[in-house]
Coordinates of C-alpha atoms in Angstrom, one line a residue:
X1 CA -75.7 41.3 -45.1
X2 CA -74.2 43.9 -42.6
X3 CA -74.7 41.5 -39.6
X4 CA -72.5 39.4 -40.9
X5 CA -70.0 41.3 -43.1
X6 CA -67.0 43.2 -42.0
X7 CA -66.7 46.7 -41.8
X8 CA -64.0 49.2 -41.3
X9 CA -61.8 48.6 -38.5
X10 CA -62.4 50.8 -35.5
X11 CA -59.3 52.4 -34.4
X12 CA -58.5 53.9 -30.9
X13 CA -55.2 56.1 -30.6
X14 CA -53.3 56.9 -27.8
X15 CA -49.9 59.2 -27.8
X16 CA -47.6 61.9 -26.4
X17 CA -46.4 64.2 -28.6
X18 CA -42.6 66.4 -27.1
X19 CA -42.0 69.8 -28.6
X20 CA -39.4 72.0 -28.7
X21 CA -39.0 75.8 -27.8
X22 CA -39.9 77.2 -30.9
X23 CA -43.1 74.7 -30.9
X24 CA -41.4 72.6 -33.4
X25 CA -42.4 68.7 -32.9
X26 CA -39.1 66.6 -31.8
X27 CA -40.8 63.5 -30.5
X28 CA -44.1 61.4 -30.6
X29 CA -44.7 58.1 -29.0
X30 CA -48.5 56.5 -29.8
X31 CA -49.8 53.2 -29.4
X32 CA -52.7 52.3 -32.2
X33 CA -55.6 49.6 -31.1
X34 CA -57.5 47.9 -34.0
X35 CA -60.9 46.3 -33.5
X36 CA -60.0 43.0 -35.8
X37 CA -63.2 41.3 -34.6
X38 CA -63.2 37.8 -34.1
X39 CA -60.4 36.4 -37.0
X40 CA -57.4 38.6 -37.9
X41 CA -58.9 38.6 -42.0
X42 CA -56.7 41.7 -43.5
X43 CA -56.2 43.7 -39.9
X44 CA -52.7 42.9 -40.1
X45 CA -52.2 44.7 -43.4
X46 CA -54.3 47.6 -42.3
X47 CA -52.3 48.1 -39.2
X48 CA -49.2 48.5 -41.1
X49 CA -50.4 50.7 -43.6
X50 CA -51.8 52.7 -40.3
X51 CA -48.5 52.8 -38.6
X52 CA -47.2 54.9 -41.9
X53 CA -49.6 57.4 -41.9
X54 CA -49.5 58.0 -38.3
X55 CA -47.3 60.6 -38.9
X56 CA -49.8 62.5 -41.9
X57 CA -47.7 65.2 -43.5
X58 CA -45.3 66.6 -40.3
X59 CA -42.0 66.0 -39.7
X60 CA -41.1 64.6 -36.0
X61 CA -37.5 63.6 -36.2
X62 CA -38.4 60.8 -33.3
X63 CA -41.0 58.3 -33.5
X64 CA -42.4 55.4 -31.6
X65 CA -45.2 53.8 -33.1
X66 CA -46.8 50.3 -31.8
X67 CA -50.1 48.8 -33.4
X68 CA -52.0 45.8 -31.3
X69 CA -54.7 44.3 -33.3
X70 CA -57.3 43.0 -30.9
X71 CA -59.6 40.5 -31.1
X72 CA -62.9 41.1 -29.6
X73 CA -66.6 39.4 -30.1
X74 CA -67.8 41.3 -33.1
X75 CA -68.0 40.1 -36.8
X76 CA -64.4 40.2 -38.4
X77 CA -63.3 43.2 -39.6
X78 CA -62.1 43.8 -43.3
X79 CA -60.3 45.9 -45.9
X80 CA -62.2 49.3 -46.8
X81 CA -61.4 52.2 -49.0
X82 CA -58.6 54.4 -47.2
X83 CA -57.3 50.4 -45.5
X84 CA -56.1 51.9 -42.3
X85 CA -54.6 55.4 -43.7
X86 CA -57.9 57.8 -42.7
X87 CA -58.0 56.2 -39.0
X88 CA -54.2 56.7 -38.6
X89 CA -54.8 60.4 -40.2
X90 CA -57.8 61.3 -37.7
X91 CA -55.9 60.4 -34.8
X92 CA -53.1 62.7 -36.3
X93 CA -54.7 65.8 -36.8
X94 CA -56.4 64.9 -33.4
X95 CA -53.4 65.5 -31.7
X96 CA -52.1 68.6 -34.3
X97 CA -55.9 70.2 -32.6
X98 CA -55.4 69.3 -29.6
X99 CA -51.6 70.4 -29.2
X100 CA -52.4 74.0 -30.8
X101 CA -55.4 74.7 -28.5
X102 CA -53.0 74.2 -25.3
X103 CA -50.1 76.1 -26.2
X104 CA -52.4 78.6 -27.9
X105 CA -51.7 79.2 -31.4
X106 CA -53.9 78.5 -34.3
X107 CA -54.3 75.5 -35.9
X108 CA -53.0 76.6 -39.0
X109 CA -50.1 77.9 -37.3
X110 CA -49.3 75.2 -35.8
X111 CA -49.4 73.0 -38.8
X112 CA -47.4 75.2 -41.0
X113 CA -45.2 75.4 -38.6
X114 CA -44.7 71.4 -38.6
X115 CA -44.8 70.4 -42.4
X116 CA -42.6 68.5 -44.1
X117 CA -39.7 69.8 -46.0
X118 CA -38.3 68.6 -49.5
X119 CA -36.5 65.7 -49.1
X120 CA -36.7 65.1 -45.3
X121 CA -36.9 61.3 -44.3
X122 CA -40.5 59.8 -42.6
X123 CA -40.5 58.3 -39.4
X124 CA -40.1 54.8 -41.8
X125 CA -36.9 56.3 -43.5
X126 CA -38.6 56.9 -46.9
X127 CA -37.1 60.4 -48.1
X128 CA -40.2 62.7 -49.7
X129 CA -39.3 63.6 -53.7
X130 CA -41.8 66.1 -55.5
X131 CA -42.9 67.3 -51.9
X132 CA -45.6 69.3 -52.8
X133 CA -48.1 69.7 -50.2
X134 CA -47.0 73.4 -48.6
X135 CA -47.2 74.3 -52.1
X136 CA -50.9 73.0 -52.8
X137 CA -51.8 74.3 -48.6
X138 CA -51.4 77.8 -49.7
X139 CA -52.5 77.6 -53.3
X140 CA -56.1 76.7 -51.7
X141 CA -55.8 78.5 -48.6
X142 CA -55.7 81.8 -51.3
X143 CA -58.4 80.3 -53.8
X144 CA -60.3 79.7 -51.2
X145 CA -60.3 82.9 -49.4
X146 CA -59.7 81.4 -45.8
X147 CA -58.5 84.1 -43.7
X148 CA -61.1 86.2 -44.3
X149 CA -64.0 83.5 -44.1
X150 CA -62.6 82.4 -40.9
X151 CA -62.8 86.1 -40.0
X152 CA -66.7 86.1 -40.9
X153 CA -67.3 82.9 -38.6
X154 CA -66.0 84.7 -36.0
X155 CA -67.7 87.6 -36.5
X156 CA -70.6 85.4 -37.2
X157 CA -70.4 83.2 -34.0
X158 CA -70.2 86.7 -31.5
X159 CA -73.9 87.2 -32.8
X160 CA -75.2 84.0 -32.8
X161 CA -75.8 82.3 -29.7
X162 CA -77.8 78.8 -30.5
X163 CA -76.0 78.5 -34.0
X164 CA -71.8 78.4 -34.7
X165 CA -70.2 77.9 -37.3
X166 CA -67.0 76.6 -37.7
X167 CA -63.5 76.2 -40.4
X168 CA -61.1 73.6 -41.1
X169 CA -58.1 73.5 -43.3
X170 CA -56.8 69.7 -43.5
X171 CA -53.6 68.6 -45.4
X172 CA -53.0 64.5 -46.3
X173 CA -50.2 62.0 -47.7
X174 CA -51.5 59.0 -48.9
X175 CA -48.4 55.9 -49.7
X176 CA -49.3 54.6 -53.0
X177 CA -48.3 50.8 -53.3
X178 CA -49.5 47.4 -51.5
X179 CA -47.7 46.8 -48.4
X180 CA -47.1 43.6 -49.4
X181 CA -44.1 43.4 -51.8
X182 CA -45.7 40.4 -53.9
X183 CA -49.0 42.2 -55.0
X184 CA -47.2 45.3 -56.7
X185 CA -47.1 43.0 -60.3
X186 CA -49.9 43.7 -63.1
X187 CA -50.3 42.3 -66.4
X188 CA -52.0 42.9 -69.7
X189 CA -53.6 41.0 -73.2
X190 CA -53.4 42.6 -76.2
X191 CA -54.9 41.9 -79.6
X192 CA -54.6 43.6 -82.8
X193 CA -57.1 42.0 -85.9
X194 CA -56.4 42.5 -89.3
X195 CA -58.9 45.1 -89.6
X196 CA -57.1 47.2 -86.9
X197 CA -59.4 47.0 -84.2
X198 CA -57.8 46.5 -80.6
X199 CA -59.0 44.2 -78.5
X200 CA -57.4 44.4 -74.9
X201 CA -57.6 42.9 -71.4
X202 CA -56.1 43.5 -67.9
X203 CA -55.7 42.6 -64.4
X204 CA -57.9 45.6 -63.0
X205 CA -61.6 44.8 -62.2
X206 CA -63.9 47.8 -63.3
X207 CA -66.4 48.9 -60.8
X208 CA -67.3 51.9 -61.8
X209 CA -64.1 54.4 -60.9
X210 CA -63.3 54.4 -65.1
X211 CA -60.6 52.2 -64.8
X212 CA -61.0 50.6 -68.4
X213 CA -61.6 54.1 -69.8
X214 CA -57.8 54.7 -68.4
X215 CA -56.7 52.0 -69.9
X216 CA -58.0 52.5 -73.4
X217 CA -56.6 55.9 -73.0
X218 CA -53.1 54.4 -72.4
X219 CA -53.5 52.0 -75.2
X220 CA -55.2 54.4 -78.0
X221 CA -51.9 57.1 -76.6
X222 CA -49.2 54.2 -77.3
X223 CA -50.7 53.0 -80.4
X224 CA -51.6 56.4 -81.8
X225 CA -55.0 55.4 -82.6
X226 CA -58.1 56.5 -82.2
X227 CA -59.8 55.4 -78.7
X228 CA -63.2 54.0 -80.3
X229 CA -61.2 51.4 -82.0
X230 CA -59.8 49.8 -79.0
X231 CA -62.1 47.1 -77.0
X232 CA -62.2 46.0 -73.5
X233 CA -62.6 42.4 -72.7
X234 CA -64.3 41.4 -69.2
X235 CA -61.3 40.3 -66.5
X236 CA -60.5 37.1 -66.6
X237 CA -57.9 34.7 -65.4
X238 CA -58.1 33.0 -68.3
X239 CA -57.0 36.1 -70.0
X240 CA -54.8 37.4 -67.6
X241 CA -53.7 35.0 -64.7
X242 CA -52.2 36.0 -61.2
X243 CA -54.0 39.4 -61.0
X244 CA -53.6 41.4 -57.6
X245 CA -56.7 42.8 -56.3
X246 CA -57.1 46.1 -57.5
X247 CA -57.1 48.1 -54.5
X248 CA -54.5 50.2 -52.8
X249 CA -54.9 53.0 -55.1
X250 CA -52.9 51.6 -57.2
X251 CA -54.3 50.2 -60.4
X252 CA -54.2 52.5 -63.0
X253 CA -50.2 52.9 -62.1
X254 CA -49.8 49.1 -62.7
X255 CA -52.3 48.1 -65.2
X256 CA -51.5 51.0 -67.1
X257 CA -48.2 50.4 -67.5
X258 CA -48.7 46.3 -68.3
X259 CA -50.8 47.9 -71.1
X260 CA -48.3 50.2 -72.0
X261 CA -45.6 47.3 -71.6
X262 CA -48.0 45.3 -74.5
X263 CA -48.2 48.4 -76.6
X264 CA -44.4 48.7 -76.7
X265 CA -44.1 45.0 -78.1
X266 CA -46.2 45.7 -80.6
X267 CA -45.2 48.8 -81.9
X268 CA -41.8 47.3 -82.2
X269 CA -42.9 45.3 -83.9
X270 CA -45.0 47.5 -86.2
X271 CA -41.7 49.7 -86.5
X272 CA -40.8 48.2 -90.1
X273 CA -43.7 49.3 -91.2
X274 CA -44.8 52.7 -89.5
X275 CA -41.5 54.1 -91.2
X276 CA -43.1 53.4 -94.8
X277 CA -45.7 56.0 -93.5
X278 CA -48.6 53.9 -94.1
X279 CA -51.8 54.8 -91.7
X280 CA -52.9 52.1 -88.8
X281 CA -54.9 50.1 -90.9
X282 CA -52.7 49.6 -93.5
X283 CA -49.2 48.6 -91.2
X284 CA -51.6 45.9 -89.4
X285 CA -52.9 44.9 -93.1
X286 CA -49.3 44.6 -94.1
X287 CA -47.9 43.0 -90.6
X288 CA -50.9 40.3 -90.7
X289 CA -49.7 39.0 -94.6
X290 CA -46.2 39.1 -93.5
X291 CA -47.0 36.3 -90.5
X292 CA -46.0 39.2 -87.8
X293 CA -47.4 38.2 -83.8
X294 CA -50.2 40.5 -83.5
X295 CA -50.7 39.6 -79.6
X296 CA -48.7 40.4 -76.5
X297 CA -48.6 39.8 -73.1
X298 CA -47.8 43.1 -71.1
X299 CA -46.4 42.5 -67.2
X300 CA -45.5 45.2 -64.9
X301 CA -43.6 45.1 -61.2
X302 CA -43.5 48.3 -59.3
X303 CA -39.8 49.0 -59.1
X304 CA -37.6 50.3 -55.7
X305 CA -39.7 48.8 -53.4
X306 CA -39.2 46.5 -50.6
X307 CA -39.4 47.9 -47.4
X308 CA -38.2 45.4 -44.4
X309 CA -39.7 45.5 -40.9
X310 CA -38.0 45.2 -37.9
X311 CA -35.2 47.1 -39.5
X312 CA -37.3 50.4 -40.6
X313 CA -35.0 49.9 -44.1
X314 CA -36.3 49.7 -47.7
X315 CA -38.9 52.2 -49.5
X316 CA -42.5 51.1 -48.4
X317 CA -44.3 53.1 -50.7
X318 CA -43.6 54.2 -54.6
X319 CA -44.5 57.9 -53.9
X320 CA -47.1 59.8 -52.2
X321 CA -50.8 61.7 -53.4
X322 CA -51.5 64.4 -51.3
X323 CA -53.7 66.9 -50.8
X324 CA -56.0 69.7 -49.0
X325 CA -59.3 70.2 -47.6
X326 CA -60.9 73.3 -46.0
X327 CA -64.6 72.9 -44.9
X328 CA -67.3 75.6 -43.5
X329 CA -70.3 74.3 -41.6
X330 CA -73.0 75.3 -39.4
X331 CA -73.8 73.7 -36.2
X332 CA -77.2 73.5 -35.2
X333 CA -76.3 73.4 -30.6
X334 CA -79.8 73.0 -29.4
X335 CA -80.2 70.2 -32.1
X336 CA -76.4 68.5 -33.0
X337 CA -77.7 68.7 -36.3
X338 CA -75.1 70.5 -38.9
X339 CA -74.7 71.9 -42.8
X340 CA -71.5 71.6 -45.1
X341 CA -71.6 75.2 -46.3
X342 CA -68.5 74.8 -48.5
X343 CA -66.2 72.7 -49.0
X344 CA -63.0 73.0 -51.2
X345 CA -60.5 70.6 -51.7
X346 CA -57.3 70.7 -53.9
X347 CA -54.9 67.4 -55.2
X348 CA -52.1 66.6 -56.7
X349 CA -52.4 63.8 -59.2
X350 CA -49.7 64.3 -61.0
X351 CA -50.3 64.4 -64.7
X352 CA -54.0 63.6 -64.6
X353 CA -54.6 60.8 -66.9
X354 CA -58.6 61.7 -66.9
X355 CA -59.2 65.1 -64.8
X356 CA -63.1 63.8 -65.4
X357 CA -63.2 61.0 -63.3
X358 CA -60.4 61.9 -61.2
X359 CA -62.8 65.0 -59.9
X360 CA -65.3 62.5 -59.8
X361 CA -63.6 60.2 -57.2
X362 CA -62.3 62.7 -55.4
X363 CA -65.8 64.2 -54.8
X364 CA -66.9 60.3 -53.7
X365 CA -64.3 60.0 -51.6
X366 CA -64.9 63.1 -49.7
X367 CA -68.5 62.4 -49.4
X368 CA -67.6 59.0 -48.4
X369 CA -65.4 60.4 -45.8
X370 CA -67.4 62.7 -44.2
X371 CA -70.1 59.9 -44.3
X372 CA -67.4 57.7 -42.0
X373 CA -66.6 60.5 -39.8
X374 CA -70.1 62.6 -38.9
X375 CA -73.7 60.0 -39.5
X376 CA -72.3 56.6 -39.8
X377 CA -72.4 55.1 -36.6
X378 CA -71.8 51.1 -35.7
X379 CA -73.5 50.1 -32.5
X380 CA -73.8 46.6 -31.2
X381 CA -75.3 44.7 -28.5
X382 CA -72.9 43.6 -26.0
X383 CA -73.1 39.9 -27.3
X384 CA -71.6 41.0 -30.2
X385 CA -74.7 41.4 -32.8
X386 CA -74.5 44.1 -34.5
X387 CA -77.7 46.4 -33.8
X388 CA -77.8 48.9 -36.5
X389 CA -78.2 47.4 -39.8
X390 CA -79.4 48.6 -42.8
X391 CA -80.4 52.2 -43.9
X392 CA -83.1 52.9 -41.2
X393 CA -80.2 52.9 -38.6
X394 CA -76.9 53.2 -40.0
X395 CA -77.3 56.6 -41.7
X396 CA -74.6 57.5 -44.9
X397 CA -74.6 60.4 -46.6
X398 CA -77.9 62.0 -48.2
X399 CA -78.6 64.6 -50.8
X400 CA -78.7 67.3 -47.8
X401 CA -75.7 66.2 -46.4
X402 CA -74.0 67.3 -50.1
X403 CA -71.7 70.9 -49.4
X404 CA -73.7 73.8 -50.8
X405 CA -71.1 74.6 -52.7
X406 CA -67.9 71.6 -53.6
X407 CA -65.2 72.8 -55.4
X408 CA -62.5 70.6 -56.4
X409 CA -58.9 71.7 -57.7
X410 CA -55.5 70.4 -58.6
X411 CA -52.1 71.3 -57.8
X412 CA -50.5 74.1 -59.9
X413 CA -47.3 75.1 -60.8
X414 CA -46.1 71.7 -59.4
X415 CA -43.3 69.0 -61.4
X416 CA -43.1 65.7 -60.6
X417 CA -39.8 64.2 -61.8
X418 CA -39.1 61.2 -59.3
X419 CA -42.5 60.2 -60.7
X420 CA -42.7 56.9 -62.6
X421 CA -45.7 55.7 -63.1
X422 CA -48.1 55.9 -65.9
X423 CA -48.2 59.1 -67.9
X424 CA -46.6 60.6 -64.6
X425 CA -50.1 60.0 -63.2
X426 CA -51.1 59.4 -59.6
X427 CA -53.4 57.3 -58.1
X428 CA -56.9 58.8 -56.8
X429 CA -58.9 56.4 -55.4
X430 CA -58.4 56.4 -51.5
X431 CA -56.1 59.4 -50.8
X432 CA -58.8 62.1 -50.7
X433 CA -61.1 60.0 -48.4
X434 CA -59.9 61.2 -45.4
X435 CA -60.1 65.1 -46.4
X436 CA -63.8 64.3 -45.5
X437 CA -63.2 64.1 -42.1
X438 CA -62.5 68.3 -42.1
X439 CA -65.9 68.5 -42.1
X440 CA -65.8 66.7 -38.5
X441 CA -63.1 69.0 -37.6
X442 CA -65.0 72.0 -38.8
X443 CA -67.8 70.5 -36.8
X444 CA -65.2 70.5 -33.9
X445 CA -64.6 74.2 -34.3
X446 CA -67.9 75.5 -33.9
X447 CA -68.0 73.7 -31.0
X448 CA -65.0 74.9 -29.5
X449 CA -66.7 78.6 -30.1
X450 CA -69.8 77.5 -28.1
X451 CA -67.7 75.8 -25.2
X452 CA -65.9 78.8 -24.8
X453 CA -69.1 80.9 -24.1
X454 CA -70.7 78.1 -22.4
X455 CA -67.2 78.5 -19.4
X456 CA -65.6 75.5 -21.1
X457 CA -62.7 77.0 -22.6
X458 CA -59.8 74.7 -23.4
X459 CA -59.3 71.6 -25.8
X460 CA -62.1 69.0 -25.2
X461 CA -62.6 65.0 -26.9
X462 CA -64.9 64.2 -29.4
X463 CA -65.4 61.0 -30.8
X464 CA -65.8 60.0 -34.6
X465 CA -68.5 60.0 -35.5
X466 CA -70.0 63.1 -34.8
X467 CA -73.5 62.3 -34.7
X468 CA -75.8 64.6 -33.7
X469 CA -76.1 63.5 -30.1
X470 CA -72.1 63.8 -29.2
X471 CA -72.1 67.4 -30.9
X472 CA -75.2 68.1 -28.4
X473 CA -73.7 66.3 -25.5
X474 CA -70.4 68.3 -26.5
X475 CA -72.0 71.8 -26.6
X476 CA -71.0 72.5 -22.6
X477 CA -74.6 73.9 -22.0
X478 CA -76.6 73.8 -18.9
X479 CA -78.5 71.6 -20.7
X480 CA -76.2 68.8 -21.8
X481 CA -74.2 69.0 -18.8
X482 CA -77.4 68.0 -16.6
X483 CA -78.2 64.6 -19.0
X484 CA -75.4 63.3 -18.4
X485 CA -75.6 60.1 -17.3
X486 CA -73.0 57.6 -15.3
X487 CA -74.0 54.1 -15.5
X488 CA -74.7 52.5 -12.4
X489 CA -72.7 49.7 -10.7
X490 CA -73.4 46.3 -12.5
X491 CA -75.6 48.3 -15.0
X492 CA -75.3 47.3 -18.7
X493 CA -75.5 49.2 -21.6
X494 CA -78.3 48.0 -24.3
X495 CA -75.9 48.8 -27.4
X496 CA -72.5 50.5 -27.5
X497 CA -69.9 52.1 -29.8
X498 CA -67.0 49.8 -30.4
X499 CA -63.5 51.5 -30.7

C-alpha cells in the first residue's frame, strides 16, 4: 500500500527575510517547492493553503511569496492532515531560529518581538479579529514555568558533555475553511417519530475524531432533549447528497450548524405547542396527530468568504485556531537518539463543544506531528520506488516516543465575538499538528549547545526529519565531522531523501 499511495508532500523553502533597526521584520521574499510526484492530484490546493501560512503568526508588512509544484518520478503526492499548513509553518519558524541566532537575541525575543497585533492585516489582506495568540504565549509560557526550566538546561548542559538537552516555545495560526469557495456548504436530515426519538444524519464521515458525538450534542442542545434519545444514521448520499469531504478542520463548524439549521425548522415548528408547556414527548405526540412535517433538511454555507487570487482581495479563511507548544528533550550526541521530557501545549478552541475529545486530538495531532518531523523518514531509490515501506523502515511514533509528562490547556480569559460558527466553537483537527514539530526544534537547541562547545558556534541547517543519524551527523564532533562523506564524480546514491 505505501508503494503506491501518496504521502505528504515534501516541501523545500527558500527566502530572505529584511529587518529593520529595532529588529522588527519589514520584508520577506520566499519561494516554496512542492514535491507533487508524478500527477498534480490535490498539490495545487496544498500549495495555496501553504502560501497562507508562510507567514505563521508575525507580522511583515511586505511579502513575496511564490509556490512551484514540481513534478518529479515518485508516486503522486496527496492531501494529509495539516494539507500544506505544517510545511509552510516549519519553514517559518526556520527562518524566526535562524534570524535570532545571527543577530543574537533569543528566540523568544525575537518572536515576541514580531507577533501579530489585534487587527493587523496578513500578507493575503485578511484583518485578524479575536487575536489571541500573545495572550495564550504567555499564559503557557507562566504555567509552564519556562524561564526557569530553560535556566536548568543551561545549567544542565555546562555539566553534561555527551548529553544536552534542549527547549522550545512554538506559537501557530491555523485558516479554518476549504480554499476552495464551493466546498464550504454542509447539510443535515433530521427525523423526529412519534415516540420522540431523533433520528439524524449528516454530511460528516465519522472516523473516529467524535464527530457524531458533536453533532448529537448540537442536536440534543437545540432540541432541549436528552442526548440518548437522539440517533445517528451512517453517511449517505442517499440521505444527505453533495457532501464536501470532511477535512480542512472544518466539519464540526459546518455540519453542526446544517444540524442546528434542521433543529431550527423544527422547533418552529414545535413552537405552538412548546408554549402549552407540555414535555418533548407529548409536543411531538400532539404535532404528529395534528399532520405537522416532522423531517427537515438542514443546509449550511460558510458566510464572508471568497477570497480571489491574483488580486490578494476577499477573506480566504473564516477565522483562525491557534495555539502554543513548548517541548524539553534530551539528546542522546554519541547516539542521535532523543527523549520528549515534557511537553505542554495550550489552544484556543473557542467555546469547546467537547473539551474531551478536543484534548484528545490535540494530543494525536502533536504526536502525529512530532512523528512527521523527528522518525518518519521517506527514502527512495533513484528510479522512483519507494524503499522504506511498512513499519520495519518507516518508523512513527512508539510508546517511548510519548512525552513523560503531556499537558494540554486552553486559552483563558479569552472572548471570541467575530466568531460564528457552531456554539462559538473552533475547529481542532489539524491546527495543533504542527506544535509537534517543537519537539524538532527543541531537538535543534540541544544541538546548538553541543556545537557551540564542539567550535561550531553560529546558526547551522537541519533537515526534517531529525532522525537519529542527522542529529549525530549535526553534533560538530571530531567524530561526525571525520564520516563525512562527499560522493564521488558519477557516483549514485542507493536511496535518497526527497524534498
Amino acid at each position: 500500500d505505501m508503494a503506491i499511495s501518496g504521502q505528504r508532500n515534501p516541501f523545500m523553502g527558500k527566502w530572505k527575510v529584511g529587518l529593520d533597526e529595532n529588529n522588527k521584520m519589514v520584508a520577506l521574499d520566499t519561494e516554496l517547492y512542492l514535491n507533487a510526484g508524478w500527477s498534480s492530484d490535490l498539490s495545487v490546493a496544498v500549495m495555496e493553503r501553504a502560501l497562507g501560512h508562510i507567514d505563521n503568526v508575525y507580522f511583515i508588512p511586505n511579502v513575496r511569496a511564490v509556490g512551484r509544484c514540481c513534478r518529479t518520478n515518485i508516486h503522486s503526492n496527496t492531501a494529509f492532515r495539516g494539507f500544506g499548513g505544517p510545511q509552510a509553518n516549519v519553514i517559518a519558524e526556520s527562518y524566526m531560529t535562524e534570524i535570532a541566532e545571527r543577530i543574537g537575541l533569543t528566540q523568544e525575543e525575537f518572536r515576541e518581538l514580531n507577533f501579530y497585533k489585534e487587527g493587523q492585516l496578513t500578507h493575503f489582506n485578511q484583518e485578524l479579529k479575536d487575536w489571541h495568540l500573545p495572550k495564550g504565549y504567555f499564559q503557557l509560557k507562566e504555567k509552564a514555568n519556562f524561564d526557569a526550566r530553560k535556566a536548568a538546561v543551561e545549567d544542565f548542559n555546562k555539566k553534561s558533555k555527551w548529553r544536552k538537552r534542549g527547549m522550545s516555545l512554538i506559537p501557530t495560526k491555523y485558516g479554518i475553511s476549504f480554499t476552495a469557495l464551493h466546498l464550504n456548504q454542509a447539510g443535515a436530515m433530521l427525523h423526529i417519530y412519534h415516540d420522540g426519538s431523533v433520528l439524524l444524519s449528516h454530511g460528516g464521515v465519522e472516523m473516529g475524531q467524535g464527530l457524531h458525538t458533536k453533532m448529537i450534542q448540537v442536536a440534543s442542545e437545540c432540541l432541549q432533549i436528552p442526548m440518548d434519545m437522539i440517533h445517528i444514521i451512517e453517511t449517505s448520499t442517499d440521505k444527505v447528497a453533495n457532501a464536501s469531504p470532511t477535512a480542512a478542520s472544518a466539519s464540526s463548524d459546518m455540519n453542526g450548524m446544517a444540524v442546528k439549521n434542521a433543529c431550527d425548522q423544527i422547533n418552529e415548528r414545535l413552537e405552538p405547542y412548546r408554549t402549552k408547556g407540555l414535555a418533548w414527548k407529548d409536543m411531538v405526540h400532539h404535532a404528529y396527530f395534528d399532520r405537522v412535517n416532522l423531517s427537515a433538511n438542514g443546509f449550511y454555507k460558510v458566510p464572508d468568504l471568497g477570497y480571489k487570487w491574483g488580486e490578494n482581495k476577499g477573506q480566504l479563511f473564516f477565522y483562525f485556531t491557534m495555539g502554543v507548544a513548548i517541548a524539553e528533550v534530551e539528546v542522546d550526541l554519541l547516539t542521535g537518539s532523543h527523549t520528549v521530557i515534557r511537553a505542554d501545549v495550550n489552544m484556543d478552541l473557542g467555546r469547546s463543544i467537547n473539551p474531551s475529545i478536543d484534548i484528545g486530538q490535540i494530543e494525536g495531532a502533536f504526536i502525529q506531528g512530532m512523528g512527521w518531523s523527528t522518525t518518519e523518514e521517506s527514502l527512495y531509490f533513484p528510479n522512483g520506488r519507494l524503499f522504506t515501506q511498512g513499519p520495519g523502515n518507516y518508523k512513527i511514533p512508539g510508546f517511548q516516543c510519548i512525552p513523560q509528562e503531556f499537558n494540554i490547556s486552553f486559552f483563558e480569559d479569552v472572548t471570541h465575538d467575530s466568531v460564528k460558527t457552531i456554539f462559538k466553537s473552533k475547529g481542532v483537527g489539524e491546527p495543533p499538528l504542527f506544535l509537534g514539530s517543537s519537539v524538532y526544534f527543541a531537538i535543534r537547541n540541544a544541538l546548538w549547545y553541543a556545537r557551540q562547545e564542539n567550535g561550531h558556534p553560529g546558526s547551522f541547517s537541519l533537515s526534517l526529519p531529525a532522525t537519529p543519524e542527522r542529529i549525530r551527523m549535526a553534533v560538530g564532533d571530531s567524530i561526525a565531522e571525520s564520516s563525512k562523506l562527499e560522493a564521488k564524480a558519477g557516483e549514485r546514491p542507493w536511496v535518497l531523501s526527497v524534498f
